[in-house]
Amino acid sequence: MGKPTGFIEYERQGNEETGAKERIRNFNEFHLPMSEEERRTQAARCMDCGVPFCQSGMMIGGMASGCPLNNLCPEWNELLYTGNYEHALGRLMKTNNFPEFTSRVCPAPCEAACTCGINDAPVTIKENEHAIIEYGYEHGLMDPKPPKVRTGKTVAVIGSGPAGLAAADQLNQRGHSVTVFEREDHPGGLLMYGIPNMKLDKSVIQRKIKIMEDEGIVFRVNVNVGTDITAEELRQTYDRVVLACGASRPRDIKAAGREAEGIYFAVDYLKRVTKHLRDPEYTDHISAKDKNVLVIGGGDTGNDCVGSSIRQGAKSVVQMEMMPKPPAERPETNPWPEWPKVLKTDYGQQEAIAIFGSDPRVYETTVKEFIPDDKGKLKQVKCVRLAWTKDEKTGRMNSSEIPGSEYVMDVDLVFIAAGFLGTEEYVAKDFEVKLTDRMNVETKAGEYRTNQKDVFTAGDMHRGQSLVVWAIREGREAARAVDQDLMGYTNLN
C-alpha cells in the first residue's frame, strides 16, 4: 500500500477534457493528462485491499466484475505512487498486451469493483494505466523485443482485432512464427474501423503494430480468408490456425420501408468515417452534415455515432433506445461489486446536450416504419412508445406498443447500433467448424480448440460480442492452448 491514508486524504480527480463545443471541431482525442505529481496523488488513493475485487474478473449477474485480464492494479498503483514507472510498466504488461488500447476504450469494470467505490469514488485505475503505458512509450521502454530463439513452428491468425493481436503477440513472444491475416487495409479490426478517432486515435494502433512487426509478426492485409485464400491452403501451410474474426454480423431492424436510402449499420458508418479521415479522397463516404440523424441503439457504438454525427455537422441527432431509462443510482438489486446498471452520460451525449440543448436519448421507443420520399430516400420515421411488463412465470420483461402513442420524426439518416448476432458464416463454413445457436464458434467449455484438428478460436467469434479486455484475455488463453498443443507444454501466462 503506497500511502495507507491516501484514500482518506485525497478525493478522486479525473483528467480534464477539452470542452464539448471546442472538441467537436475535430476528431482528435480530447482527454488532457494531468501532471506527474497529480497522477501519483490519484494512485495514492488505492487501498491495496486484502481482497482486490478490481482484478478479480468474475462474472456476476451475467456481467464482468473487476478486470477480465486480472490486471495487477494494486501493485502498479503503488509503484506509480512511489514514482517507479518502469516497474509499474512491467507489472502492467505482465497481464495486458495492449494497455494503450484498454486505457482508452475499456469501460473500466475494475473501477466499478473498486473497494473505494463502496462509500466514495473509485480509484482512477484506467487513467493510471494510461499514464504508465504512455510513460513507457515516451521513455523508450516499449522498444521492440523480438524473441531470441525461434521454435520452427508456424501459426496463422485470422483477424487482427484485440483477440487476434493478443494471440499473435503471445505466440510470437514464445518463439513461434506468426502471420496475421486481415481483410481490411490495415490491422486492428474494430479497434481500427469500429471505434472513432476521438476515443482511439489510429496512430496509437499503428504505433503498436509497428512494434509487433519489428518483433517478427507478419501482417497480410487486404486478404479475405475464405475468399482470397482457402482454409485448406492455410492448414497445409501453417502448423496451427487461430480464428479470431469477431462477431461482426449486425442485428437489423425489421420495419416497413427498411430498403429506403439513408439507412446504415453503425459499424459501416463508423468505418467509412475513419477511412475518410485517413484518406480525404476516399469516395464511399457517409456525411451527416446538415442532416437529421436518428441513431437506433443506446450502447457505446450508438454513442460513437452520436459523437461522429455532431463532428460532421449534423442538423439534429436523436438516439433511440427500446429499454427503460436506467436509474441515476444503484438500486438495491444491483449491489457492489456488480457492474452498476445506472445511467451513464457519455461524451457524445454530453456534446449533444452542449450543442442542441437537450439529451439526445429517448427511451422505451422503437421504429415502426421508415418513410421514403418519391425518390426512395429516407425522409421520416414512424415511432411508437413501448410499455414493459414482467412475465410472472419466466421473470422476463416483455414489451408492447402503447396504443395511440405513434408519432413521426423528420429523419435523413439512420444508423442502426442494435448489437451483433455472432460471426459471419463464410469463414466458419470454409474451415468446417461448428457454430452454436448464437452463431459463435463452438468449443468445449473453457477451451479454445474447435472440432477441427489444429484449428483454434478466440474473442468475439468464440464468446459473442463483448469487451476489448475479454477479447485480449481470450487471445492470450487461446495462445496458451496453441502453444501447449505445439510444444507439449507451455510457459505462457
Tab-separated table of C-alpha atoms in Angstrom:
chain	number	residue	atom	x	y	z
A	1	MET	CA	0.000	0.000	0.000
A	2	GLY	CA	1.718	3.148	-1.225
A	3	LYS	CA	0.092	5.563	1.217
A	4	PRO	CA	-2.036	3.980	3.972
A	5	THR	CA	-4.154	7.099	4.429
A	6	GLY	CA	-4.317	8.112	0.760
A	7	PHE	CA	-7.927	7.048	0.249
A	8	ILE	CA	-8.895	9.203	3.239
A	9	GLU	CA	-6.814	12.257	2.392
A	10	TYR	CA	-7.422	12.611	-1.336
A	11	GLU	CA	-10.525	12.915	-3.459
A	12	ARG	CA	-10.870	11.363	-6.876
A	13	GLN	CA	-9.826	13.715	-9.638
A	14	GLY	CA	-10.086	12.623	-13.257
A	15	ASN	CA	-8.290	14.013	-16.273
A	16	GLU	CA	-9.686	17.231	-17.652
A	17	GLU	CA	-11.398	17.210	-21.029
A	18	THR	CA	-11.455	19.694	-23.859
A	19	GLY	CA	-14.828	21.485	-23.760
A	20	ALA	CA	-17.622	19.941	-25.825
A	21	LYS	CA	-18.060	22.897	-28.175
A	22	GLU	CA	-14.340	23.015	-28.892
A	23	ARG	CA	-13.601	19.315	-29.297
A	24	ILE	CA	-16.367	18.712	-31.859
A	25	ARG	CA	-14.359	20.785	-34.343
A	26	ASN	CA	-12.158	17.747	-34.992
A	27	PHE	CA	-11.840	14.008	-34.361
A	28	ASN	CA	-8.862	14.307	-32.009
A	29	GLU	CA	-8.599	12.653	-28.608
A	30	PHE	CA	-9.749	15.171	-26.014
A	31	HIS	CA	-8.656	13.913	-22.573
A	32	LEU	CA	-5.866	16.040	-21.120
A	33	PRO	CA	-3.250	14.250	-18.964
A	34	MET	CA	-2.575	15.652	-15.518
A	35	SER	CA	0.846	16.337	-14.078
A	36	GLU	CA	3.003	13.518	-12.737
A	37	GLU	CA	2.527	14.784	-9.178
A	38	GLU	CA	-1.260	14.851	-9.551
A	39	ARG	CA	-1.276	11.373	-11.072
A	40	ARG	CA	0.801	9.962	-8.235
A	41	THR	CA	-1.672	11.517	-5.796
A	42	GLN	CA	-4.503	9.668	-7.532
A	43	ALA	CA	-2.548	6.416	-7.341
A	44	ALA	CA	-2.149	7.014	-3.595
A	45	ARG	CA	-5.924	6.510	-3.198
A	46	CYS	CA	-5.534	2.768	-3.884
A	47	MET	CA	-6.207	0.830	-0.666
A	48	ASP	CA	-4.320	-2.336	-1.703
A	49	CYS	CA	-7.305	-4.326	-0.459
A	50	GLY	CA	-6.884	-7.695	1.164
A	51	VAL	CA	-9.282	-8.976	-1.499
A	52	PRO	CA	-8.740	-6.753	-4.550
A	53	PHE	CA	-12.020	-7.050	-6.442
A	54	CYS	CA	-10.633	-4.692	-9.102
A	55	GLN	CA	-8.546	-7.526	-10.558
A	56	SER	CA	-10.992	-10.372	-9.959
A	57	GLY	CA	-12.532	-10.702	-13.427
A	58	MET	CA	-15.544	-12.564	-12.056
A	59	MET	CA	-18.904	-12.890	-13.779
A	60	ILE	CA	-21.707	-11.709	-11.512
A	61	GLY	CA	-25.239	-11.410	-12.806
A	62	GLY	CA	-24.018	-12.133	-16.322
A	63	MET	CA	-21.623	-9.162	-16.334
A	64	ALA	CA	-17.944	-8.721	-15.583
A	65	SER	CA	-16.953	-7.564	-12.113
A	66	GLY	CA	-13.346	-6.497	-11.988
A	67	CYS	CA	-10.790	-6.789	-14.772
A	68	PRO	CA	-11.127	-9.865	-17.035
A	69	LEU	CA	-7.369	-9.652	-17.615
A	70	ASN	CA	-6.749	-9.877	-13.852
A	71	ASN	CA	-4.589	-6.758	-14.113
A	72	LEU	CA	-2.445	-6.286	-11.014
A	73	CYS	CA	-3.970	-2.895	-10.260
A	74	PRO	CA	-2.905	-2.527	-6.594
A	75	GLU	CA	0.673	-3.406	-7.476
A	76	TRP	CA	1.129	-0.885	-10.245
A	77	ASN	CA	-0.858	1.766	-8.384
A	78	GLU	CA	1.652	1.524	-5.542
A	79	LEU	CA	4.590	1.627	-7.965
A	80	LEU	CA	3.060	4.631	-9.695
A	81	TYR	CA	2.617	6.436	-6.369
A	82	THR	CA	6.259	5.843	-5.454
A	83	GLY	CA	7.384	7.049	-8.901
A	84	ASN	CA	8.701	3.668	-10.028
A	85	TYR	CA	7.218	3.858	-13.509
A	86	GLU	CA	9.479	1.244	-15.086
A	87	HIS	CA	8.490	-1.475	-12.640
A	88	ALA	CA	4.871	-0.344	-12.836
A	89	LEU	CA	5.037	-0.856	-16.608
A	90	GLY	CA	6.464	-4.340	-16.114
A	91	ARG	CA	3.613	-5.351	-13.825
A	92	LEU	CA	1.052	-3.823	-16.190
A	93	MET	CA	2.429	-5.624	-19.259
A	94	LYS	CA	2.525	-8.947	-17.412
A	95	THR	CA	-1.239	-9.361	-17.854
A	96	ASN	CA	-2.173	-6.916	-20.624
A	97	ASN	CA	-0.630	-6.877	-24.108
A	98	PHE	CA	-2.286	-3.599	-25.061
A	99	PRO	CA	-2.710	-1.068	-22.236
A	100	GLU	CA	-2.564	1.695	-24.861
A	101	PHE	CA	-5.894	0.389	-26.192
A	102	THR	CA	-7.679	-0.607	-22.991
A	103	SER	CA	-6.749	2.617	-21.175
A	104	ARG	CA	-8.663	4.473	-23.887
A	105	VAL	CA	-11.683	2.309	-24.757
A	106	CYS	CA	-12.371	-0.033	-21.836
A	107	PRO	CA	-15.452	0.828	-19.713
A	108	ALA	CA	-13.318	0.018	-16.645
A	109	PRO	CA	-15.037	-2.855	-14.810
A	110	CYS	CA	-12.019	-2.607	-12.498
A	111	GLU	CA	-13.238	0.754	-11.231
A	112	ALA	CA	-16.809	-0.491	-10.868
A	113	ALA	CA	-15.470	-3.163	-8.479
A	114	CYS	CA	-13.025	-0.882	-6.612
A	115	THR	CA	-13.462	-1.113	-2.852
A	116	CYS	CA	-13.088	2.660	-2.572
A	117	GLY	CA	-16.274	2.891	-4.613
A	118	ILE	CA	-18.456	1.405	-1.880
A	119	ASN	CA	-18.572	4.638	0.114
A	120	ASP	CA	-16.584	7.039	-2.083
A	121	ALA	CA	-15.482	7.472	-5.690
A	122	PRO	CA	-13.315	4.623	-7.034
A	123	VAL	CA	-9.630	4.944	-7.829
A	124	THR	CA	-8.782	6.319	-11.298
A	125	ILE	CA	-7.421	2.923	-12.358
A	126	LYS	CA	-7.998	3.407	-16.088
A	127	GLU	CA	-6.251	6.787	-16.191
A	128	ASN	CA	-3.399	5.467	-14.042
A	129	GLU	CA	-2.949	2.643	-16.551
A	130	HIS	CA	-2.877	5.189	-19.371
A	131	ALA	CA	-0.209	7.248	-17.588
A	132	ILE	CA	2.014	4.186	-17.115
A	133	ILE	CA	1.884	2.942	-20.705
A	134	GLU	CA	2.375	6.389	-22.221
A	135	TYR	CA	5.345	6.944	-19.904
A	136	GLY	CA	6.758	3.716	-21.301
A	137	TYR	CA	6.497	4.979	-24.871
A	138	GLU	CA	7.860	8.416	-24.040
A	139	HIS	CA	10.917	6.994	-22.270
A	140	GLY	CA	11.950	4.298	-24.726
A	141	LEU	CA	10.690	1.373	-22.651
A	142	MET	CA	8.482	-0.027	-25.418
A	143	ASP	CA	11.169	-0.736	-27.978
A	144	PRO	CA	10.753	-3.993	-29.963
A	145	LYS	CA	11.883	-7.128	-28.151
A	146	PRO	CA	11.954	-9.962	-30.700
A	147	PRO	CA	12.325	-13.492	-29.322
A	148	LYS	CA	15.909	-14.718	-29.165
A	149	VAL	CA	15.028	-18.276	-30.200
A	150	ARG	CA	12.524	-19.490	-32.803
A	151	THR	CA	10.734	-22.832	-32.406
A	152	GLY	CA	10.291	-23.532	-36.106
A	153	LYS	CA	6.514	-23.745	-35.630
A	154	THR	CA	4.133	-21.601	-37.699
A	155	VAL	CA	0.736	-20.168	-36.764
A	156	ALA	CA	-1.829	-18.309	-38.859
A	157	VAL	CA	-4.124	-15.898	-37.010
A	158	ILE	CA	-7.262	-14.915	-38.911
A	159	GLY	CA	-8.437	-11.480	-37.814
A	160	SER	CA	-6.453	-8.625	-36.308
A	161	GLY	CA	-8.806	-7.311	-33.654
A	162	PRO	CA	-7.759	-7.384	-29.990
A	163	ALA	CA	-8.158	-11.173	-29.681
A	164	GLY	CA	-6.140	-11.914	-32.806
A	165	LEU	CA	-3.459	-9.390	-31.908
A	166	ALA	CA	-3.165	-10.769	-28.366
A	167	ALA	CA	-2.873	-14.350	-29.615
A	168	ALA	CA	-0.283	-13.296	-32.193
A	169	ASP	CA	1.730	-11.311	-29.653
A	170	GLN	CA	1.848	-14.149	-27.134
A	171	LEU	CA	2.705	-16.821	-29.683
A	172	ASN	CA	5.421	-14.653	-31.215
A	173	GLN	CA	6.946	-13.970	-27.807
A	174	ARG	CA	7.080	-17.741	-27.325
A	175	GLY	CA	9.157	-18.018	-30.496
A	176	HIS	CA	6.610	-19.317	-32.993
A	177	SER	CA	6.438	-17.660	-36.422
A	178	VAL	CA	3.088	-15.876	-36.681
A	179	THR	CA	1.259	-14.479	-39.693
A	180	VAL	CA	-1.889	-12.384	-39.145
A	181	PHE	CA	-4.455	-12.166	-41.948
A	182	GLU	CA	-6.766	-9.127	-42.138
A	183	ARG	CA	-9.387	-8.441	-44.810
A	184	GLU	CA	-9.265	-4.666	-44.331
A	185	ASP	CA	-6.419	-2.408	-45.460
A	186	HIS	CA	-4.891	-2.047	-42.003
A	187	PRO	CA	-4.643	-4.275	-38.909
A	188	GLY	CA	-6.764	-3.554	-35.851
A	189	GLY	CA	-10.213	-4.964	-36.580
A	190	LEU	CA	-12.892	-2.984	-34.758
A	191	LEU	CA	-10.145	-1.063	-32.953
A	192	MET	CA	-9.270	0.460	-36.315
A	193	TYR	CA	-12.639	0.773	-38.028
A	194	GLY	CA	-15.255	0.338	-35.294
A	195	ILE	CA	-14.039	2.844	-32.707
A	196	PRO	CA	-13.774	6.512	-33.754
A	197	ASN	CA	-10.561	8.518	-33.574
A	198	MET	CA	-11.618	10.687	-30.637
A	199	LYS	CA	-11.692	7.556	-28.453
A	200	LEU	CA	-8.730	5.770	-30.016
A	201	ASP	CA	-6.516	7.693	-32.404
A	202	LYS	CA	-5.343	5.409	-35.177
A	203	SER	CA	-1.727	6.460	-34.686
A	204	VAL	CA	-1.889	4.575	-31.378
A	205	ILE	CA	-2.740	1.359	-33.236
A	206	GLN	CA	-0.122	1.975	-35.909
A	207	ARG	CA	2.489	2.579	-33.224
A	208	LYS	CA	1.861	-0.833	-31.660
A	209	ILE	CA	1.550	-2.680	-34.977
A	210	LYS	CA	4.976	-1.325	-35.984
A	211	ILE	CA	6.473	-2.771	-32.803
A	212	MET	CA	4.836	-6.142	-33.434
A	213	GLU	CA	6.191	-6.155	-36.994
A	214	ASP	CA	9.674	-5.320	-35.737
A	215	GLU	CA	9.343	-8.240	-33.307
A	216	GLY	CA	8.742	-10.591	-36.228
A	217	ILE	CA	4.982	-10.831	-36.726
A	218	VAL	CA	3.890	-10.725	-40.373
A	219	PHE	CA	0.666	-8.883	-41.228
A	220	ARG	CA	-1.082	-9.660	-44.508
A	221	VAL	CA	-3.807	-7.093	-45.121
A	222	ASN	CA	-6.447	-6.959	-47.852
A	223	VAL	CA	-6.639	-10.750	-47.664
A	224	ASN	CA	-10.132	-12.109	-47.077
A	225	VAL	CA	-9.738	-15.647	-45.763
A	226	GLY	CA	-12.454	-17.845	-47.199
A	227	THR	CA	-12.438	-15.845	-50.424
A	228	ASP	CA	-8.917	-14.801	-51.397
A	229	ILE	CA	-7.284	-17.776	-49.706
A	230	THR	CA	-8.919	-21.000	-48.569
A	231	ALA	CA	-8.915	-22.765	-45.242
A	232	GLU	CA	-7.282	-25.781	-46.874
A	233	GLU	CA	-4.388	-23.679	-48.160
A	234	LEU	CA	-3.801	-22.234	-44.696
A	235	ARG	CA	-3.977	-25.607	-42.979
A	236	GLN	CA	-1.421	-27.019	-45.415
A	237	THR	CA	0.924	-24.052	-44.916
A	238	TYR	CA	0.725	-23.468	-41.141
A	239	ASP	CA	1.022	-25.819	-38.186
A	240	ARG	CA	-1.911	-24.235	-36.360
A	241	VAL	CA	-4.674	-21.729	-37.145
A	242	VAL	CA	-6.440	-19.337	-34.746
A	243	LEU	CA	-9.827	-17.970	-35.854
A	244	ALA	CA	-10.398	-14.506	-34.343
A	245	CYS	CA	-12.746	-12.901	-36.856
A	246	GLY	CA	-15.042	-11.184	-34.368
A	247	ALA	CA	-18.833	-11.095	-34.169
A	248	SER	CA	-19.430	-8.650	-36.978
A	249	ARG	CA	-22.873	-9.701	-38.184
A	250	PRO	CA	-25.041	-6.709	-37.140
A	251	ARG	CA	-28.599	-7.021	-35.823
A	252	ASP	CA	-31.038	-5.406	-38.243
A	253	ILE	CA	-34.284	-3.517	-37.676
A	254	LYS	CA	-37.240	-5.238	-39.316
A	255	ALA	CA	-39.680	-2.472	-40.173
A	256	ALA	CA	-41.573	-1.383	-43.259
A	257	GLY	CA	-39.512	0.809	-45.574
A	258	ARG	CA	-36.183	-0.676	-44.444
A	259	GLU	CA	-34.937	-0.529	-48.045
A	260	ALA	CA	-35.063	3.310	-48.085
A	261	GLU	CA	-31.817	5.057	-48.974
A	262	GLY	CA	-30.076	6.569	-45.957
A	263	ILE	CA	-30.220	3.637	-43.509
A	264	TYR	CA	-26.858	2.166	-42.478
A	265	PHE	CA	-25.451	-0.155	-39.872
A	266	ALA	CA	-23.408	1.760	-37.296
A	267	VAL	CA	-20.247	-0.256	-37.958
A	268	ASP	CA	-20.409	0.597	-41.662
A	269	TYR	CA	-20.876	4.279	-40.907
A	270	LEU	CA	-18.033	4.435	-38.392
A	271	LYS	CA	-15.704	2.519	-40.716
A	272	ARG	CA	-16.373	4.909	-43.581
A	273	VAL	CA	-15.866	7.940	-41.350
A	274	THR	CA	-12.464	6.620	-40.255
A	275	LYS	CA	-11.450	5.718	-43.806
A	276	HIS	CA	-12.326	9.234	-44.948
A	277	LEU	CA	-10.285	10.752	-42.124
A	278	ARG	CA	-7.304	8.602	-43.093
A	279	ASP	CA	-7.769	9.391	-46.776
A	280	PRO	CA	-9.815	12.506	-47.636
A	281	GLU	CA	-10.097	11.244	-51.217
A	282	TYR	CA	-11.953	8.116	-50.072
A	283	THR	CA	-15.180	8.253	-52.091
A	284	ASP	CA	-17.566	5.862	-50.292
A	285	HIS	CA	-18.137	8.426	-47.570
A	286	ILE	CA	-21.224	8.969	-45.413
A	287	SER	CA	-21.646	12.503	-44.086
A	288	ALA	CA	-24.210	13.684	-41.560
A	289	LYS	CA	-23.619	17.340	-42.379
A	290	ASP	CA	-26.916	19.300	-42.234
A	291	LYS	CA	-28.853	16.038	-41.791
A	292	ASN	CA	-31.431	14.983	-39.220
A	293	VAL	CA	-29.853	11.864	-37.720
A	294	LEU	CA	-31.502	9.009	-35.825
A	295	VAL	CA	-29.254	6.533	-34.001
A	296	ILE	CA	-31.034	3.311	-33.032
A	297	GLY	CA	-29.308	1.745	-30.051
A	298	GLY	CA	-28.268	3.074	-26.668
A	299	GLY	CA	-24.857	1.455	-26.197
A	300	ASP	CA	-21.295	2.625	-26.751
A	301	THR	CA	-21.490	2.177	-30.522
A	302	GLY	CA	-24.633	4.291	-30.644
A	303	ASN	CA	-22.904	6.981	-28.609
A	304	ASP	CA	-19.957	6.884	-31.037
A	305	CYS	CA	-22.407	7.527	-33.885
A	306	VAL	CA	-23.817	10.495	-31.977
A	307	GLY	CA	-20.352	11.985	-31.457
A	308	SER	CA	-19.299	11.351	-35.057
A	309	SER	CA	-22.521	12.871	-36.467
A	310	ILE	CA	-22.080	16.011	-34.401
A	311	ARG	CA	-18.481	16.394	-35.584
A	312	GLN	CA	-19.680	16.152	-39.164
A	313	GLY	CA	-22.165	18.977	-38.576
A	314	ALA	CA	-25.490	17.171	-38.150
A	315	LYS	CA	-28.583	19.350	-38.036
A	316	SER	CA	-30.097	17.264	-35.232
A	317	VAL	CA	-29.344	13.960	-33.506
A	318	VAL	CA	-31.720	11.616	-31.671
A	319	GLN	CA	-30.602	8.380	-30.005
A	320	MET	CA	-33.399	5.845	-29.578
A	321	GLU	CA	-33.448	3.056	-27.007
A	322	MET	CA	-36.123	0.377	-26.573
A	323	MET	CA	-35.358	-0.217	-22.889
A	324	PRO	CA	-36.452	1.977	-19.961
A	325	LYS	CA	-34.160	4.756	-18.749
A	326	PRO	CA	-31.665	3.406	-16.197
A	327	PRO	CA	-31.712	4.796	-12.650
A	328	ALA	CA	-29.270	7.512	-11.598
A	329	GLU	CA	-28.023	5.414	-8.661
A	330	ARG	CA	-27.630	1.705	-7.984
A	331	PRO	CA	-30.858	0.001	-6.942
A	332	GLU	CA	-30.730	-2.466	-4.046
A	333	THR	CA	-30.991	-5.295	-6.542
A	334	ASN	CA	-27.688	-4.212	-8.161
A	335	PRO	CA	-25.187	-4.101	-5.258
A	336	TRP	CA	-21.428	-3.592	-5.371
A	337	PRO	CA	-19.305	-5.238	-6.812
A	338	GLU	CA	-21.722	-5.951	-9.650
A	339	TRP	CA	-21.391	-3.811	-12.761
A	340	PRO	CA	-23.558	-0.731	-11.976
A	341	LYS	CA	-26.687	-0.653	-14.139
A	342	VAL	CA	-27.027	3.114	-13.887
A	343	LEU	CA	-27.439	5.986	-16.301
A	344	LYS	CA	-24.185	6.988	-17.974
A	345	THR	CA	-23.950	10.169	-19.999
A	346	ASP	CA	-21.038	9.590	-22.361
A	347	TYR	CA	-19.049	12.035	-24.453
A	348	GLY	CA	-21.393	12.037	-27.470
A	349	GLN	CA	-24.446	12.682	-25.355
A	350	GLN	CA	-22.588	15.413	-23.470
A	351	GLU	CA	-21.783	17.048	-26.785
A	352	ALA	CA	-25.381	16.810	-27.989
A	353	ILE	CA	-26.547	18.484	-24.786
A	354	ALA	CA	-23.996	21.273	-25.277
A	355	ILE	CA	-24.885	21.819	-28.949
A	356	PHE	CA	-28.616	21.142	-29.094
A	357	GLY	CA	-29.581	21.952	-25.509
A	358	SER	CA	-31.039	18.578	-24.542
A	359	ASP	CA	-30.135	14.938	-24.036
A	360	PRO	CA	-30.447	13.147	-27.405
A	361	ARG	CA	-31.757	9.927	-25.862
A	362	VAL	CA	-35.357	8.778	-25.957
A	363	TYR	CA	-36.293	5.594	-24.118
A	364	GLU	CA	-38.972	2.906	-24.429
A	365	THR	CA	-39.402	3.763	-28.093
A	366	THR	CA	-38.891	1.895	-31.358
A	367	VAL	CA	-39.230	2.479	-35.090
A	368	LYS	CA	-42.411	1.130	-36.650
A	369	GLU	CA	-41.846	2.348	-40.203
A	370	PHE	CA	-39.203	4.030	-42.354
A	371	ILE	CA	-40.829	6.511	-44.746
A	372	PRO	CA	-39.037	7.345	-48.030
A	373	ASP	CA	-39.746	10.192	-50.441
A	374	ASP	CA	-40.777	9.610	-54.059
A	375	LYS	CA	-37.096	9.035	-54.984
A	376	GLY	CA	-36.613	6.330	-52.369
A	377	LYS	CA	-34.606	8.487	-49.975
A	378	LEU	CA	-35.445	8.384	-46.298
A	379	LYS	CA	-37.386	11.445	-45.123
A	380	GLN	CA	-39.247	10.352	-41.969
A	381	VAL	CA	-39.636	7.537	-39.460
A	382	LYS	CA	-42.798	6.497	-37.643
A	383	CYS	CA	-42.082	5.731	-33.985
A	384	VAL	CA	-44.119	4.172	-31.219
A	385	ARG	CA	-43.793	4.181	-27.429
A	386	LEU	CA	-43.357	0.892	-25.581
A	387	ALA	CA	-44.610	-0.409	-22.264
A	388	TRP	CA	-42.644	-3.046	-20.395
A	389	THR	CA	-44.226	-5.716	-18.191
A	390	LYS	CA	-42.737	-8.630	-16.289
A	391	ASP	CA	-43.819	-12.179	-17.090
A	392	GLU	CA	-44.568	-13.682	-13.699
A	393	LYS	CA	-43.813	-17.222	-14.887
A	394	THR	CA	-40.480	-16.666	-16.610
A	395	GLY	CA	-39.382	-13.426	-14.938
A	396	ARG	CA	-38.610	-11.927	-18.329
A	397	MET	CA	-39.523	-8.390	-19.300
A	398	ASN	CA	-41.735	-8.114	-22.385
A	399	SER	CA	-42.588	-5.020	-24.396
A	400	SER	CA	-45.806	-3.974	-26.109
A	401	GLU	CA	-46.792	-0.928	-28.112
A	402	ILE	CA	-48.764	1.747	-26.299
A	403	PRO	CA	-51.966	2.391	-28.288
A	404	GLY	CA	-52.162	5.890	-29.728
A	405	SER	CA	-48.505	6.690	-28.961
A	406	GLU	CA	-47.290	6.777	-32.567
A	407	TYR	CA	-45.538	9.868	-33.876
A	408	VAL	CA	-43.489	10.851	-36.923
A	409	MET	CA	-39.983	12.348	-36.994
A	410	ASP	CA	-38.168	14.031	-39.872
A	411	VAL	CA	-35.043	11.914	-40.430
A	412	ASP	CA	-32.461	11.916	-43.240
A	413	LEU	CA	-30.006	9.356	-41.881
A	414	VAL	CA	-30.448	6.313	-39.646
A	415	PHE	CA	-27.566	4.441	-38.013
A	416	ILE	CA	-28.509	1.036	-36.585
A	417	ALA	CA	-26.440	0.233	-33.487
A	418	ALA	CA	-28.545	-2.617	-32.147
A	419	GLY	CA	-25.744	-5.067	-31.381
A	420	PHE	CA	-24.438	-8.132	-33.199
A	421	LEU	CA	-25.701	-11.643	-33.934
A	422	GLY	CA	-22.463	-13.599	-33.991
A	423	THR	CA	-19.757	-14.243	-36.515
A	424	GLU	CA	-20.124	-14.094	-40.277
A	425	GLU	CA	-20.588	-17.636	-41.540
A	426	TYR	CA	-18.314	-17.864	-44.564
A	427	VAL	CA	-15.032	-18.313	-42.676
A	428	ALA	CA	-16.575	-20.853	-40.314
A	429	LYS	CA	-18.001	-22.772	-43.276
A	430	ASP	CA	-14.673	-22.796	-45.078
A	431	PHE	CA	-12.936	-24.228	-42.004
A	432	GLU	CA	-15.928	-26.503	-41.294
A	433	VAL	CA	-16.027	-25.525	-37.638
A	434	LYS	CA	-19.235	-25.990	-35.680
A	435	LEU	CA	-21.282	-22.983	-34.581
A	436	THR	CA	-23.545	-22.586	-31.567
A	437	ASP	CA	-27.169	-21.453	-31.724
A	438	ARG	CA	-25.830	-17.922	-31.161
A	439	MET	CA	-23.581	-18.211	-34.218
A	440	ASN	CA	-20.369	-18.400	-32.195
A	441	VAL	CA	-17.675	-20.992	-32.875
A	442	GLU	CA	-18.316	-23.986	-30.647
A	443	THR	CA	-15.731	-25.389	-28.251
A	444	LYS	CA	-15.846	-27.293	-25.002
A	445	ALA	CA	-16.434	-25.033	-22.001
A	446	GLY	CA	-13.261	-23.188	-21.051
A	447	GLU	CA	-11.387	-24.449	-24.103
A	448	TYR	CA	-10.367	-22.886	-27.436
A	449	ARG	CA	-9.894	-25.907	-29.692
A	450	THR	CA	-12.602	-26.268	-32.355
A	451	ASN	CA	-13.972	-29.537	-33.730
A	452	GLN	CA	-11.324	-29.333	-36.480
A	453	LYS	CA	-7.814	-30.618	-35.863
A	454	ASP	CA	-5.220	-27.847	-35.383
A	455	VAL	CA	-7.843	-25.062	-35.546
A	456	PHE	CA	-8.488	-22.852	-32.505
A	457	THR	CA	-10.702	-19.818	-31.899
A	458	ALA	CA	-10.795	-16.762	-29.628
A	459	GLY	CA	-12.514	-13.467	-28.953
A	460	ASP	CA	-15.964	-12.392	-30.046
A	461	MET	CA	-16.025	-15.151	-32.663
A	462	HIS	CA	-15.867	-17.563	-29.737
A	463	ARG	CA	-17.795	-15.851	-26.935
A	464	GLY	CA	-20.006	-13.379	-28.830
A	465	GLN	CA	-19.965	-9.585	-28.702
A	466	SER	CA	-18.036	-8.453	-25.658
A	467	LEU	CA	-15.435	-6.045	-24.283
A	468	VAL	CA	-11.928	-5.463	-25.604
A	469	VAL	CA	-10.498	-6.774	-22.324
A	470	TRP	CA	-12.380	-10.062	-22.753
A	471	ALA	CA	-11.074	-10.341	-26.308
A	472	ILE	CA	-7.486	-9.837	-25.132
A	473	ARG	CA	-7.950	-12.427	-22.396
A	474	GLU	CA	-9.356	-14.922	-24.890
A	475	GLY	CA	-6.489	-14.261	-27.280
A	476	ARG	CA	-3.964	-14.892	-24.520
A	477	GLU	CA	-5.665	-18.091	-23.365
A	478	ALA	CA	-6.045	-19.370	-26.931
A	479	ALA	CA	-2.323	-18.732	-27.472
A	480	ARG	CA	-1.572	-20.768	-24.381
A	481	ALA	CA	-3.706	-23.635	-25.722
A	482	VAL	CA	-1.976	-23.477	-29.117
A	483	ASP	CA	1.465	-23.413	-27.513
A	484	GLN	CA	0.601	-26.399	-25.330
A	485	ASP	CA	-0.596	-28.266	-28.414
A	486	LEU	CA	2.515	-27.432	-30.426
A	487	MET	CA	5.166	-27.990	-27.778
A	488	GLY	CA	3.593	-30.428	-25.304
A	489	TYR	CA	3.947	-27.828	-22.548
A	490	THR	CA	3.586	-24.054	-22.227
A	491	ASN	CA	5.180	-21.285	-20.212
A	492	LEU	CA	2.808	-18.581	-21.456
A	493	ASN	CA	0.815	-16.737	-18.789
